[in-house]
mmCIF file with all atom_site columns, C-alpha atoms in Angstrom:
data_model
loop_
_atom_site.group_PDB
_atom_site.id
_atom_site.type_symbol
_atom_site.label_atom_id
_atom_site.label_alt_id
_atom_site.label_comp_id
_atom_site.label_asym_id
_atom_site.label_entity_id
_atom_site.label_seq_id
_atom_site.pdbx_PDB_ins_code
_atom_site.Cartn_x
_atom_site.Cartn_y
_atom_site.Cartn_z
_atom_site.occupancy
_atom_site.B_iso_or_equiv
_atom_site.pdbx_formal_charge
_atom_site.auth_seq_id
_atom_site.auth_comp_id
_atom_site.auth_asym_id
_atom_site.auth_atom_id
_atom_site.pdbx_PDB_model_num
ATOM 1   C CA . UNK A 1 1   ? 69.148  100.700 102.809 1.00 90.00 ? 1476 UNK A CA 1
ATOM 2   C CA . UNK A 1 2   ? 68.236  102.802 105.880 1.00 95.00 ? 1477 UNK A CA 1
ATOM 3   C CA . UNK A 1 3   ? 70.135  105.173 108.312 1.00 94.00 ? 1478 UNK A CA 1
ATOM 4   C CA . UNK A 1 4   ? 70.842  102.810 110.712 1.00 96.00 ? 1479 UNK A CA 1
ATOM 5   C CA . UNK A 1 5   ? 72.432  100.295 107.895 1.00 96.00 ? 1480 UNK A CA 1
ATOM 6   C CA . UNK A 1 6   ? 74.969  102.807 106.546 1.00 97.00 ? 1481 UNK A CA 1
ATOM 7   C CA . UNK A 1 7   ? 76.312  104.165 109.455 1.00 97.00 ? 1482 UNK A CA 1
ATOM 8   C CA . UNK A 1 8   ? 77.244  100.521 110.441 1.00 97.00 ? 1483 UNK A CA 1
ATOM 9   C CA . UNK A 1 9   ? 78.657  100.362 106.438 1.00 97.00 ? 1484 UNK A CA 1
ATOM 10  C CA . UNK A 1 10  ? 81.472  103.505 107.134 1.00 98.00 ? 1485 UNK A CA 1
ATOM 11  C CA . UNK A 1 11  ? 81.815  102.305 110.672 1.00 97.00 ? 1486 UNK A CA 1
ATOM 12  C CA . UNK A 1 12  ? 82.922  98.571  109.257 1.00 97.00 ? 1487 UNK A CA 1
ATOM 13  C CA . UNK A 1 13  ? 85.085  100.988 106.353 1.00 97.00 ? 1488 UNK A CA 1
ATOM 14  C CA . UNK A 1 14  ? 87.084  103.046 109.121 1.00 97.00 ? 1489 UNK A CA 1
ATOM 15  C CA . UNK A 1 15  ? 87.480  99.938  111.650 1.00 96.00 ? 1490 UNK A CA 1
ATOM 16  C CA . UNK A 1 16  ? 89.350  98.724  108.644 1.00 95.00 ? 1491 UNK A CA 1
ATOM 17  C CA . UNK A 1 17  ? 90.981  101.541 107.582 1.00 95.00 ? 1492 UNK A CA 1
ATOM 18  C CA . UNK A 1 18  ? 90.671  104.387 110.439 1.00 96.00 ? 1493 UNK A CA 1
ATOM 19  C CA . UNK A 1 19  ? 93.074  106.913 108.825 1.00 94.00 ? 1494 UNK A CA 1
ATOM 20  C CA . UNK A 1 20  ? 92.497  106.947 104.368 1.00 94.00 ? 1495 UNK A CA 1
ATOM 21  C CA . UNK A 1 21  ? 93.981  108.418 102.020 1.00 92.00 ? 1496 UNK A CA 1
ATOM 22  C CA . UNK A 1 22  ? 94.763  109.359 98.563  1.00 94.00 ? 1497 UNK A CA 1
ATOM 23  C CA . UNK A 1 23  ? 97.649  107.172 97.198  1.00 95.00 ? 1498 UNK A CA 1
ATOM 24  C CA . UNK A 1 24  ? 98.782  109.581 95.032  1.00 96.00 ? 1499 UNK A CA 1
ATOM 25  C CA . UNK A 1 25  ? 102.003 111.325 96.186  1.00 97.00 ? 1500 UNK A CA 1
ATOM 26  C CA . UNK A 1 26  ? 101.960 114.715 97.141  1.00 97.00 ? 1501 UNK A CA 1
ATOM 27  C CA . UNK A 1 27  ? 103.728 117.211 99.513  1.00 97.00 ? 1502 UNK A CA 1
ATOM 28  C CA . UNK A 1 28  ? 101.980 120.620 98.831  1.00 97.00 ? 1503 UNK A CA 1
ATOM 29  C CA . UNK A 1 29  ? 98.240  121.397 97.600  1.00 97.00 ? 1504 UNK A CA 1
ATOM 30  C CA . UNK A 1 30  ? 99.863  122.096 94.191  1.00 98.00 ? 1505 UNK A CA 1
ATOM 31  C CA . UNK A 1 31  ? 101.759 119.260 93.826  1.00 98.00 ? 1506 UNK A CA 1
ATOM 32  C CA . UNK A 1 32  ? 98.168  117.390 94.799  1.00 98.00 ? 1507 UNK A CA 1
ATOM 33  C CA . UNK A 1 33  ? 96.362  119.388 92.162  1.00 98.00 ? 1508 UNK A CA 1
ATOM 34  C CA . UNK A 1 34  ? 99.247  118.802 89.422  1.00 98.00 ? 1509 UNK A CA 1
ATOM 35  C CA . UNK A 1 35  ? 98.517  114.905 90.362  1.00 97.00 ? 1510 UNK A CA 1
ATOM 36  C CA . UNK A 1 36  ? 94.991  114.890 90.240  1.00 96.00 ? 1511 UNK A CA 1
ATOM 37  C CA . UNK A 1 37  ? 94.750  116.047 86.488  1.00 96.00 ? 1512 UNK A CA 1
ATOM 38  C CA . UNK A 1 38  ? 97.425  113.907 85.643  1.00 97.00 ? 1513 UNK A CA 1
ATOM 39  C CA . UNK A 1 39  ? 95.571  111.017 87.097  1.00 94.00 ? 1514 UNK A CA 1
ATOM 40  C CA . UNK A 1 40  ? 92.410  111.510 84.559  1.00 90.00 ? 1515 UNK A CA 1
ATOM 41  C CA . UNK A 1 41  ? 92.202  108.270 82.968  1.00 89.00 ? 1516 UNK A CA 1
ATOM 42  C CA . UNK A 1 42  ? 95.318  107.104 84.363  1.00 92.00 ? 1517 UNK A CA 1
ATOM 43  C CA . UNK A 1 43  ? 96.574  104.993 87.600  1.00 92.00 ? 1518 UNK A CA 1
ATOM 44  C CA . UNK A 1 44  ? 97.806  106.546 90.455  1.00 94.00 ? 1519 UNK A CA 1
ATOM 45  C CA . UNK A 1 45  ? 100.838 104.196 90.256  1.00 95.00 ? 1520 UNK A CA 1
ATOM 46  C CA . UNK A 1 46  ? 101.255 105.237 86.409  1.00 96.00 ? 1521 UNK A CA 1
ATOM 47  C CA . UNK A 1 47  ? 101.166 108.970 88.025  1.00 97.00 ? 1522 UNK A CA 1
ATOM 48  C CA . UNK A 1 48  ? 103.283 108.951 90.816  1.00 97.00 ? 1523 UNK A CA 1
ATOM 49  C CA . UNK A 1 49  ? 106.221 107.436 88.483  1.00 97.00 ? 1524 UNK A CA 1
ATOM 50  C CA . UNK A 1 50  ? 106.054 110.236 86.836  1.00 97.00 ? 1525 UNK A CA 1
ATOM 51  C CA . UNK A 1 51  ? 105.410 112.475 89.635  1.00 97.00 ? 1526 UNK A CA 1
ATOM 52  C CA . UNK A 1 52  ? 108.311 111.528 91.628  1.00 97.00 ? 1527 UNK A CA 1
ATOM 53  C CA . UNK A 1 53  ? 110.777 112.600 88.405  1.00 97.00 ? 1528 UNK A CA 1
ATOM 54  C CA . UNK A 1 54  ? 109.181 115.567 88.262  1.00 97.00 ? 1529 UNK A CA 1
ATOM 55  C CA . UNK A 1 55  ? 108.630 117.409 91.442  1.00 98.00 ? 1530 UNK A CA 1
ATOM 56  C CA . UNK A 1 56  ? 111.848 117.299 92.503  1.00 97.00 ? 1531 UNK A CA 1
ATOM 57  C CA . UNK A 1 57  ? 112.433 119.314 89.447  1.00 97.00 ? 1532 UNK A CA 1
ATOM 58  C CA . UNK A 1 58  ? 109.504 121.258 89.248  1.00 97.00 ? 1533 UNK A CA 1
ATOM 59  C CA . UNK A 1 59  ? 106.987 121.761 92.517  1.00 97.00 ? 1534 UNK A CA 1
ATOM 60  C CA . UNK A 1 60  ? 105.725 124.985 92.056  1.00 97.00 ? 1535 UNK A CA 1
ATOM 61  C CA . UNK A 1 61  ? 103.919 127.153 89.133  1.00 98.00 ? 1536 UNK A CA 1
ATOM 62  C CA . UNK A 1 62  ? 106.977 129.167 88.259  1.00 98.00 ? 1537 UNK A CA 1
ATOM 63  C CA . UNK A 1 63  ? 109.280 126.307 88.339  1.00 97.00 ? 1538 UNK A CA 1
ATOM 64  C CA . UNK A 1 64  ? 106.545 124.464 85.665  1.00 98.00 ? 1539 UNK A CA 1
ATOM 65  C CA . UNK A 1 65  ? 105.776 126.878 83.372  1.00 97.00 ? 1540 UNK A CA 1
ATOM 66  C CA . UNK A 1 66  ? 109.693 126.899 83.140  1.00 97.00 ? 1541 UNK A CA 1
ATOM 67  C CA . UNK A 1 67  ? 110.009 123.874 81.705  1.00 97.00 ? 1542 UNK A CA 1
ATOM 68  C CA . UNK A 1 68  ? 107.970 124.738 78.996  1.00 96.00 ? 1543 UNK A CA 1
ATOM 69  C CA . UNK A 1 69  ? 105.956 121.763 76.537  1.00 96.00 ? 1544 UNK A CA 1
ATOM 70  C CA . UNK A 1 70  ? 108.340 120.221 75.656  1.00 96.00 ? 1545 UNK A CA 1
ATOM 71  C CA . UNK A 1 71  ? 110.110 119.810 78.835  1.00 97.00 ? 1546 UNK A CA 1
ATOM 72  C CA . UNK A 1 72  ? 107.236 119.294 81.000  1.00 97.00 ? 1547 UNK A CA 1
ATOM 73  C CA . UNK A 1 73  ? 106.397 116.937 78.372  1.00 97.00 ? 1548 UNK A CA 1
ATOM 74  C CA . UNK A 1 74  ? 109.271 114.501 79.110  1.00 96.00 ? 1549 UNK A CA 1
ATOM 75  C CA . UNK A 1 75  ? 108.404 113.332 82.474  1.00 97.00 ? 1550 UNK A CA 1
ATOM 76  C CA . UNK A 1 76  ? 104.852 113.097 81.905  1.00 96.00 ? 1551 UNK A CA 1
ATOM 77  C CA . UNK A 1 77  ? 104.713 111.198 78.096  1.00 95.00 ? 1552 UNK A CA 1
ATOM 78  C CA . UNK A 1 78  ? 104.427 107.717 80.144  1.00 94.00 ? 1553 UNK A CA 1
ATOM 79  C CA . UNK A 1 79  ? 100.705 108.648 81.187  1.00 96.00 ? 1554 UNK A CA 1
ATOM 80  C CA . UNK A 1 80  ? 97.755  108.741 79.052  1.00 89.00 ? 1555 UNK A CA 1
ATOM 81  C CA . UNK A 1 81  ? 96.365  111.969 77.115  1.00 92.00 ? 1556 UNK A CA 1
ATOM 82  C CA . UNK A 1 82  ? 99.772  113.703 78.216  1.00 94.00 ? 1557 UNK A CA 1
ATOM 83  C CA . UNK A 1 83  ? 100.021 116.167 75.256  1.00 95.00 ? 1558 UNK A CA 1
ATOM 84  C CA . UNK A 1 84  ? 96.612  117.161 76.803  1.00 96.00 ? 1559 UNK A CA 1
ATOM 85  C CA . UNK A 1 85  ? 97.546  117.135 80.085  1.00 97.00 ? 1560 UNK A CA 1
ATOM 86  C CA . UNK A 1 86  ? 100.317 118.959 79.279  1.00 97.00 ? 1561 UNK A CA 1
ATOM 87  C CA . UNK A 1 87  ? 98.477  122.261 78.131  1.00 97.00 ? 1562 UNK A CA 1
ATOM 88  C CA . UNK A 1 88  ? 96.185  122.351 80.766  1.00 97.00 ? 1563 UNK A CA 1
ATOM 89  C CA . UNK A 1 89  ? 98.887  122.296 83.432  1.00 98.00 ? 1564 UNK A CA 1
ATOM 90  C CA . UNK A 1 90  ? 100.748 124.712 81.585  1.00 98.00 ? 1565 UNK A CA 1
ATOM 91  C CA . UNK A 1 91  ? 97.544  126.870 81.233  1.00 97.00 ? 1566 UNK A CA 1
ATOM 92  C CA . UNK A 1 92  ? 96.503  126.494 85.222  1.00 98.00 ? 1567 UNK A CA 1
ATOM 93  C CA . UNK A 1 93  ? 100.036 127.608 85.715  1.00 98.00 ? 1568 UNK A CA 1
ATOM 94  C CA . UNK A 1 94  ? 99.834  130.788 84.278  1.00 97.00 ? 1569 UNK A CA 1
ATOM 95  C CA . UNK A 1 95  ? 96.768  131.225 86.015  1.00 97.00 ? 1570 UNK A CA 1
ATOM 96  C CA . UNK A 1 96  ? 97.620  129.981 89.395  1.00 98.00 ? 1571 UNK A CA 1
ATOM 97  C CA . UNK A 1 97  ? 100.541 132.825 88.887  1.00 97.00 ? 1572 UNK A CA 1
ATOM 98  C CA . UNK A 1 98  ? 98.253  136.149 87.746  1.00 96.00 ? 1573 UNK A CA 1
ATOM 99  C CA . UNK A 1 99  ? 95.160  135.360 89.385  1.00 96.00 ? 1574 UNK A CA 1
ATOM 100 C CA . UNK A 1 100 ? 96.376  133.743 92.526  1.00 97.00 ? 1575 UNK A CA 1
ATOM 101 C CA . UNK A 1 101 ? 99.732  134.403 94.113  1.00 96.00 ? 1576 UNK A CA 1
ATOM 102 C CA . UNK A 1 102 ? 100.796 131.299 92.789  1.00 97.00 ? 1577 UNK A CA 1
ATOM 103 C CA . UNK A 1 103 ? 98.314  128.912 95.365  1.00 97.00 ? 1578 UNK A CA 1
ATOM 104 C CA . UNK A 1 104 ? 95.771  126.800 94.894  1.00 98.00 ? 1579 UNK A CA 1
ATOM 105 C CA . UNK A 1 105 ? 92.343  128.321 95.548  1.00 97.00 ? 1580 UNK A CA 1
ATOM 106 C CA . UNK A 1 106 ? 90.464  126.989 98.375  1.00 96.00 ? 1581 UNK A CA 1
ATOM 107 C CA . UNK A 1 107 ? 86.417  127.456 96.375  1.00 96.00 ? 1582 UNK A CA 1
ATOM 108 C CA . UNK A 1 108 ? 85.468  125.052 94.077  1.00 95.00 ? 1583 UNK A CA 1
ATOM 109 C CA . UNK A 1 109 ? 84.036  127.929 91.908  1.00 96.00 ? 1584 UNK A CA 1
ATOM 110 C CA . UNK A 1 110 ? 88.036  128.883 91.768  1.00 97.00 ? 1585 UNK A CA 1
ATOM 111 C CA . UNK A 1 111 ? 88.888  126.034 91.003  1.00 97.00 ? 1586 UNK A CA 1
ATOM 112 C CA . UNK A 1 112 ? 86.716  124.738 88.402  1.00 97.00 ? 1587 UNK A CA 1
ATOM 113 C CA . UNK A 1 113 ? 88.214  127.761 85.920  1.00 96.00 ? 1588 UNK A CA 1
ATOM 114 C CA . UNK A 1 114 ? 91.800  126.187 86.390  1.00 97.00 ? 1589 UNK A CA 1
ATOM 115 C CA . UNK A 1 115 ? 92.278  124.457 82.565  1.00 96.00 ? 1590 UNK A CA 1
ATOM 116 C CA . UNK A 1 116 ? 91.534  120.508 83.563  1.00 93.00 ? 1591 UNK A CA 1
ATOM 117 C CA . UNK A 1 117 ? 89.836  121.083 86.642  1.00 96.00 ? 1592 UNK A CA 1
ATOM 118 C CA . UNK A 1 118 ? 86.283  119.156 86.347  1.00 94.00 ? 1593 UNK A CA 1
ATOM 119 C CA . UNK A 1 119 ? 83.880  119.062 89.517  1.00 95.00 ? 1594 UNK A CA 1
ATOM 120 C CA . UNK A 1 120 ? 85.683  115.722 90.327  1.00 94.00 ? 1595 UNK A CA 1
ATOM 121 C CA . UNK A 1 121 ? 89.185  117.205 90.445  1.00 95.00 ? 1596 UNK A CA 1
ATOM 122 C CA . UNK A 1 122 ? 87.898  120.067 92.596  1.00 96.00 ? 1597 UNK A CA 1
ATOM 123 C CA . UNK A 1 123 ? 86.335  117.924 95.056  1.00 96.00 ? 1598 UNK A CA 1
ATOM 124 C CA . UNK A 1 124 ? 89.347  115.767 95.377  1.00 96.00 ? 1599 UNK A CA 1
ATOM 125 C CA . UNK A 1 125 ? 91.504  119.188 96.312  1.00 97.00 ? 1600 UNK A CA 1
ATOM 126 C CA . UNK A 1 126 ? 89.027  120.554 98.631  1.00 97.00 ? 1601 UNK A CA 1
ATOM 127 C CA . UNK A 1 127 ? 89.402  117.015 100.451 1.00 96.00 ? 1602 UNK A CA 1
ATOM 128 C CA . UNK A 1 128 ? 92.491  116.334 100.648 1.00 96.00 ? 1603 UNK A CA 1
ATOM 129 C CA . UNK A 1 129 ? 94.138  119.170 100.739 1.00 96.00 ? 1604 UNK A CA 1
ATOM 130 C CA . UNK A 1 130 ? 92.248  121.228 102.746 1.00 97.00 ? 1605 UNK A CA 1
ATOM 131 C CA . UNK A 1 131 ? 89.747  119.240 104.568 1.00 95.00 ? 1606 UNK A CA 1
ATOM 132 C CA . UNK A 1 132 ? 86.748  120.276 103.139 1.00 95.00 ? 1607 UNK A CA 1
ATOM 133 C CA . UNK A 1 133 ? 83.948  117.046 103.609 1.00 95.00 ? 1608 UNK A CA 1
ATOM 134 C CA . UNK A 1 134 ? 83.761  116.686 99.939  1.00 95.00 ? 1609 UNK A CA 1
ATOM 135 C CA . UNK A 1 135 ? 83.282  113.225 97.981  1.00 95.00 ? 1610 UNK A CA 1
ATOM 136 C CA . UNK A 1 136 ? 84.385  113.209 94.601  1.00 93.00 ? 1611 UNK A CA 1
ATOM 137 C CA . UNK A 1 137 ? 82.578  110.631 92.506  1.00 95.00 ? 1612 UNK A CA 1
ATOM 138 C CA . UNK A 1 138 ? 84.731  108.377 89.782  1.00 92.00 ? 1613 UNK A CA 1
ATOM 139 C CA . UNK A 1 139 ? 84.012  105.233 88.298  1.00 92.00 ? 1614 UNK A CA 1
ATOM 140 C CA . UNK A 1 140 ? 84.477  103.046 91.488  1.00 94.00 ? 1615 UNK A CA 1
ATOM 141 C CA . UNK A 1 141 ? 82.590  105.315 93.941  1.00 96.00 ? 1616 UNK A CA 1
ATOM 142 C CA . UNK A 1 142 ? 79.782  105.534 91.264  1.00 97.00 ? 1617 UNK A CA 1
ATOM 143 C CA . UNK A 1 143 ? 80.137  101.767 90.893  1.00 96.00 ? 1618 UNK A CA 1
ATOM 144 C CA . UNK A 1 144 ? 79.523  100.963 94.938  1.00 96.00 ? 1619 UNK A CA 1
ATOM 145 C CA . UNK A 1 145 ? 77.295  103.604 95.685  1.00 97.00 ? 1620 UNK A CA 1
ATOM 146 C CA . UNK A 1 146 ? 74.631  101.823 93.017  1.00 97.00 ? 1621 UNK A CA 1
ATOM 147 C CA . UNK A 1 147 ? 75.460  97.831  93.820  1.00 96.00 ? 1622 UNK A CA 1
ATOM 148 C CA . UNK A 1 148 ? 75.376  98.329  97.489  1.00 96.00 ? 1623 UNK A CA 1
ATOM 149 C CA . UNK A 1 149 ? 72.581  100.552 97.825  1.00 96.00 ? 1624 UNK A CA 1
ATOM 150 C CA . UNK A 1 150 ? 74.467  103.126 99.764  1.00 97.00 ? 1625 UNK A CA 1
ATOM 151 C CA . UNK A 1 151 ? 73.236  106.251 97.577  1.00 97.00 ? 1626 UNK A CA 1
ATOM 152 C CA . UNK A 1 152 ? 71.689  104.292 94.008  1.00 96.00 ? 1627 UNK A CA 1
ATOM 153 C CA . UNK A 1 153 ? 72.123  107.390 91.027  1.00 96.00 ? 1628 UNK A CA 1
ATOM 154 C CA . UNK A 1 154 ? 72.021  107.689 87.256  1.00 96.00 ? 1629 UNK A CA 1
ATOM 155 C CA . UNK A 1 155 ? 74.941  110.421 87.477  1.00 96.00 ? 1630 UNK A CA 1
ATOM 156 C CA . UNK A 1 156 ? 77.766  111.022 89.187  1.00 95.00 ? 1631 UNK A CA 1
ATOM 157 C CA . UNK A 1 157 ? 76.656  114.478 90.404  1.00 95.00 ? 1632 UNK A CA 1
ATOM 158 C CA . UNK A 1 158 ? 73.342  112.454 91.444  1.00 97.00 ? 1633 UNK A CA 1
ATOM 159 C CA . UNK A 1 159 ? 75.243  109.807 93.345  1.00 97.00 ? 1634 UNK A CA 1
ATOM 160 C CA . UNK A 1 160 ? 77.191  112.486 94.744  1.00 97.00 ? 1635 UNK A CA 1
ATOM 161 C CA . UNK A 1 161 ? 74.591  114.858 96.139  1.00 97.00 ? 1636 UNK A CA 1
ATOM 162 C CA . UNK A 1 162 ? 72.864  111.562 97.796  1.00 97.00 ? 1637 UNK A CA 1
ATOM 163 C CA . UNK A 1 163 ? 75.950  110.402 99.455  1.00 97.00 ? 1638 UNK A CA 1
ATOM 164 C CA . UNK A 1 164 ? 76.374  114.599 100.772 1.00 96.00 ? 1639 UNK A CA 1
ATOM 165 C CA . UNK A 1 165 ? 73.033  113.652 102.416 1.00 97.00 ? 1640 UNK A CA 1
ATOM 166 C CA . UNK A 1 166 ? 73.039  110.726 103.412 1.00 97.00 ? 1641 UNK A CA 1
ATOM 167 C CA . UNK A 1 167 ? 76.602  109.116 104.688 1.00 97.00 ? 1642 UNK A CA 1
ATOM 168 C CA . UNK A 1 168 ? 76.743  110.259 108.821 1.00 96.00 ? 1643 UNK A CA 1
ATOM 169 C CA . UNK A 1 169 ? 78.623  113.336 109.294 1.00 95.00 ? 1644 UNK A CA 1
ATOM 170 C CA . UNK A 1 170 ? 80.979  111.287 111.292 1.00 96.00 ? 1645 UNK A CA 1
ATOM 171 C CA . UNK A 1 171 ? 82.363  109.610 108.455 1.00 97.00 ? 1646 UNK A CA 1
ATOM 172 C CA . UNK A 1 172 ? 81.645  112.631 105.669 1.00 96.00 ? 1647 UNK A CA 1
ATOM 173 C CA . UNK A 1 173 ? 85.577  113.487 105.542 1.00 96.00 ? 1648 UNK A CA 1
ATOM 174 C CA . UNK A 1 174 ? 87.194  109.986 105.062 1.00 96.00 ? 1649 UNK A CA 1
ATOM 175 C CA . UNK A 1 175 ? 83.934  108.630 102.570 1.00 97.00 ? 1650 UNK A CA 1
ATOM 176 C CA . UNK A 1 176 ? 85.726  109.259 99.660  1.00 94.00 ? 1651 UNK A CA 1
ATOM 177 C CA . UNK A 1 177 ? 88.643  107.571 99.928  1.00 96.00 ? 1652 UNK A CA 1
ATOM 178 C CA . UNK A 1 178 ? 87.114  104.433 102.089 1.00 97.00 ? 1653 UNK A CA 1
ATOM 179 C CA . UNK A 1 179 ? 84.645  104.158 99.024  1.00 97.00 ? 1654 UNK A CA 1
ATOM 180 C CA . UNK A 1 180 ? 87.401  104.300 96.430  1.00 95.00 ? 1655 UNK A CA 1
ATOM 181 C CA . UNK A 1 181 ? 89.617  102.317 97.548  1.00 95.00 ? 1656 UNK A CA 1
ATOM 182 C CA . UNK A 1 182 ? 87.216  99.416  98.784  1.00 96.00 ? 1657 UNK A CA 1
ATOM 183 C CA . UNK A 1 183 ? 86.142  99.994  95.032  1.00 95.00 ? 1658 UNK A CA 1
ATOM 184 C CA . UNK A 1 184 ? 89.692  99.885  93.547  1.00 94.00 ? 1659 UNK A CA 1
ATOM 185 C CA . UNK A 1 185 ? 90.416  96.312  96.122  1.00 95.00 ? 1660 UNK A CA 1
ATOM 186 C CA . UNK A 1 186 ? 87.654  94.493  97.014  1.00 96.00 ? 1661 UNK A CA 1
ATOM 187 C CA . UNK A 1 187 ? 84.591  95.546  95.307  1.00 96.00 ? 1662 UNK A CA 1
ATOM 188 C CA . UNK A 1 188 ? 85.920  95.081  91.926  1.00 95.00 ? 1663 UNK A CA 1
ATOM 189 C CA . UNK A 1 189 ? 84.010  95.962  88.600  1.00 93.00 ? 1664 UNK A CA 1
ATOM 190 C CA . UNK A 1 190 ? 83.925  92.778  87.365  1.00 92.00 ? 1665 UNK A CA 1
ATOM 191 C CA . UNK A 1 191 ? 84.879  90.570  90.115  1.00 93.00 ? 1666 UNK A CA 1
ATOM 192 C CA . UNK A 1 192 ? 83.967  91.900  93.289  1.00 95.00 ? 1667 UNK A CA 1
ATOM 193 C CA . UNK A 1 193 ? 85.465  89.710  95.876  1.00 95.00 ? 1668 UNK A CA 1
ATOM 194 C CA . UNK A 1 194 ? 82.518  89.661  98.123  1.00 95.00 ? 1669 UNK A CA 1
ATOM 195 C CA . UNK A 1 195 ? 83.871  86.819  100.357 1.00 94.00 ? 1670 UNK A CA 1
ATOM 196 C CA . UNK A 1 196 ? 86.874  88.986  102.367 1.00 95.00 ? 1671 UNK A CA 1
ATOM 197 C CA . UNK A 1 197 ? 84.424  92.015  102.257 1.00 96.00 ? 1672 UNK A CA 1
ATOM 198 C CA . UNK A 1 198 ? 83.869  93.623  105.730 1.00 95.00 ? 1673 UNK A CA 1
ATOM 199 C CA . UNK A 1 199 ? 80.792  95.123  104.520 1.00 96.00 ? 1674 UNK A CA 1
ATOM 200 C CA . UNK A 1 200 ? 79.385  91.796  102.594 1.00 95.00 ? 1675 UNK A CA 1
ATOM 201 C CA . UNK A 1 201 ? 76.535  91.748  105.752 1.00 94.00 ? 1676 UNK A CA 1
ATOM 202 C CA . UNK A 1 202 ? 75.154  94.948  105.152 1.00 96.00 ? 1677 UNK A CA 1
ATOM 203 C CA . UNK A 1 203 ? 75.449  95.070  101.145 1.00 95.00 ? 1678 UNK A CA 1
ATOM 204 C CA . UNK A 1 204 ? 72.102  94.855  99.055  1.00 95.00 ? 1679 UNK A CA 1
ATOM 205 C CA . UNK A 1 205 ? 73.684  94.123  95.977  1.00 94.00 ? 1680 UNK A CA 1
ATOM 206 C CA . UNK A 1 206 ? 71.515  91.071  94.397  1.00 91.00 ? 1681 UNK A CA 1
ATOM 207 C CA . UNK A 1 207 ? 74.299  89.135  93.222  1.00 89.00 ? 1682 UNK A CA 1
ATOM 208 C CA . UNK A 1 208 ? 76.609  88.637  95.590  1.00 89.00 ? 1683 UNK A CA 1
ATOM 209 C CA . UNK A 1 209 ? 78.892  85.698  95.948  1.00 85.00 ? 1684 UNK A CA 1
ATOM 210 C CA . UNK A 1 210 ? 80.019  84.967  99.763  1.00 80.00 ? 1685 UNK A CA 1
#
């Protein structure tokens, strides 16, 4: 995989998709961060059921922490690890309030002391809400960056750091969601469908089934 290779890979990516994405429904960088750490381990379809109950109730830190466990608790028991999820968003609440005037920090070192904020989850703010060229690494993005050859890592922070360095700066705001959501469609975990794949030209993966 050279230079030349992957900057035809992102060009194919946004031809298909010039303007990506998070599916995820959102209409303020809070409501995005509540999302996000409601999403761990969860679809984004499972989320924004639950999402679109609850911000119209609650959309802001104040307006969360007011609905307490148990309330808060009743539009989000539908998605996995709630009672978890829960706490945390409780917990960032409180702290979005004293530390923060209530908004979203815009570091990742900020961000990454809000209760279930991971490296992942900050990324995914930083990008999306605030345009940073950040690429948060999950399971699909791992998954494509190793089988195409695009940035091959044992980690996700190692797959991460390669794809920092070596996706075009052209393309460095949009990689994230073009790789996830080739990776939740068309390159599939167990069944990638390699035939209607716009990249299948320039993909190294060995096993590959055009």
């Amino acid at each position: 995989m050279n230079s030349a290779k992957r900057h035809e890979i992102f060009a194919c990516l946004k031809l298909a998709n010039p303007h990506p994405t998070t599916e995820l429904e959102y209409h303020s960088p809070f409501e995005l961060l509540i999302a996000v750490i409601l999403s761990a381990q969860a679809t984004d379809k499972s989320v924004n059921l639950a999402t679109r109950k609850l911000f119209p109730k609650a959309n802001t830190p104040e307006k969360i922490l007011a609905l307490g466990e148990a309330g808060l608790t009743e539009f989000i028991k539908s998605i996995g690890l709630y009672k978890t999820k829960a706490k945390n968003i409780l917990a960032t609440c409180q702290l979005l309030m004293q530390q923060h005037l209530s908004e979203v920090p815009r570091t990742r070192e900020q961000l990454e002391k809000l209760p279930g904020v991971g490296r992942k989850t900050a990324n995914v703010i930083l990008n999306t809400a605030f345009g940073e060229p950040t690429i948060a690494v999950d399971t699909h993005i791992f998954r494509i960056a190793n089988r195409t050859g695009i940035a091959p890592g044992k980690n996700v922070l190692e797959v991460e750091l390669k794809l920092l360095k070596v996706v075009p700066k052209e393309f460095r705001l949009d990689a994230h969601h073009w790789l996830i959501l080739h990776g939740r469609y068309v390159c599939k975990a167990r069944k990638p469908e390699c035939a209607v794949c716009t990249i299948n030209h320039l993909c190294e993966f060995k096993d590959k089934k055009i």
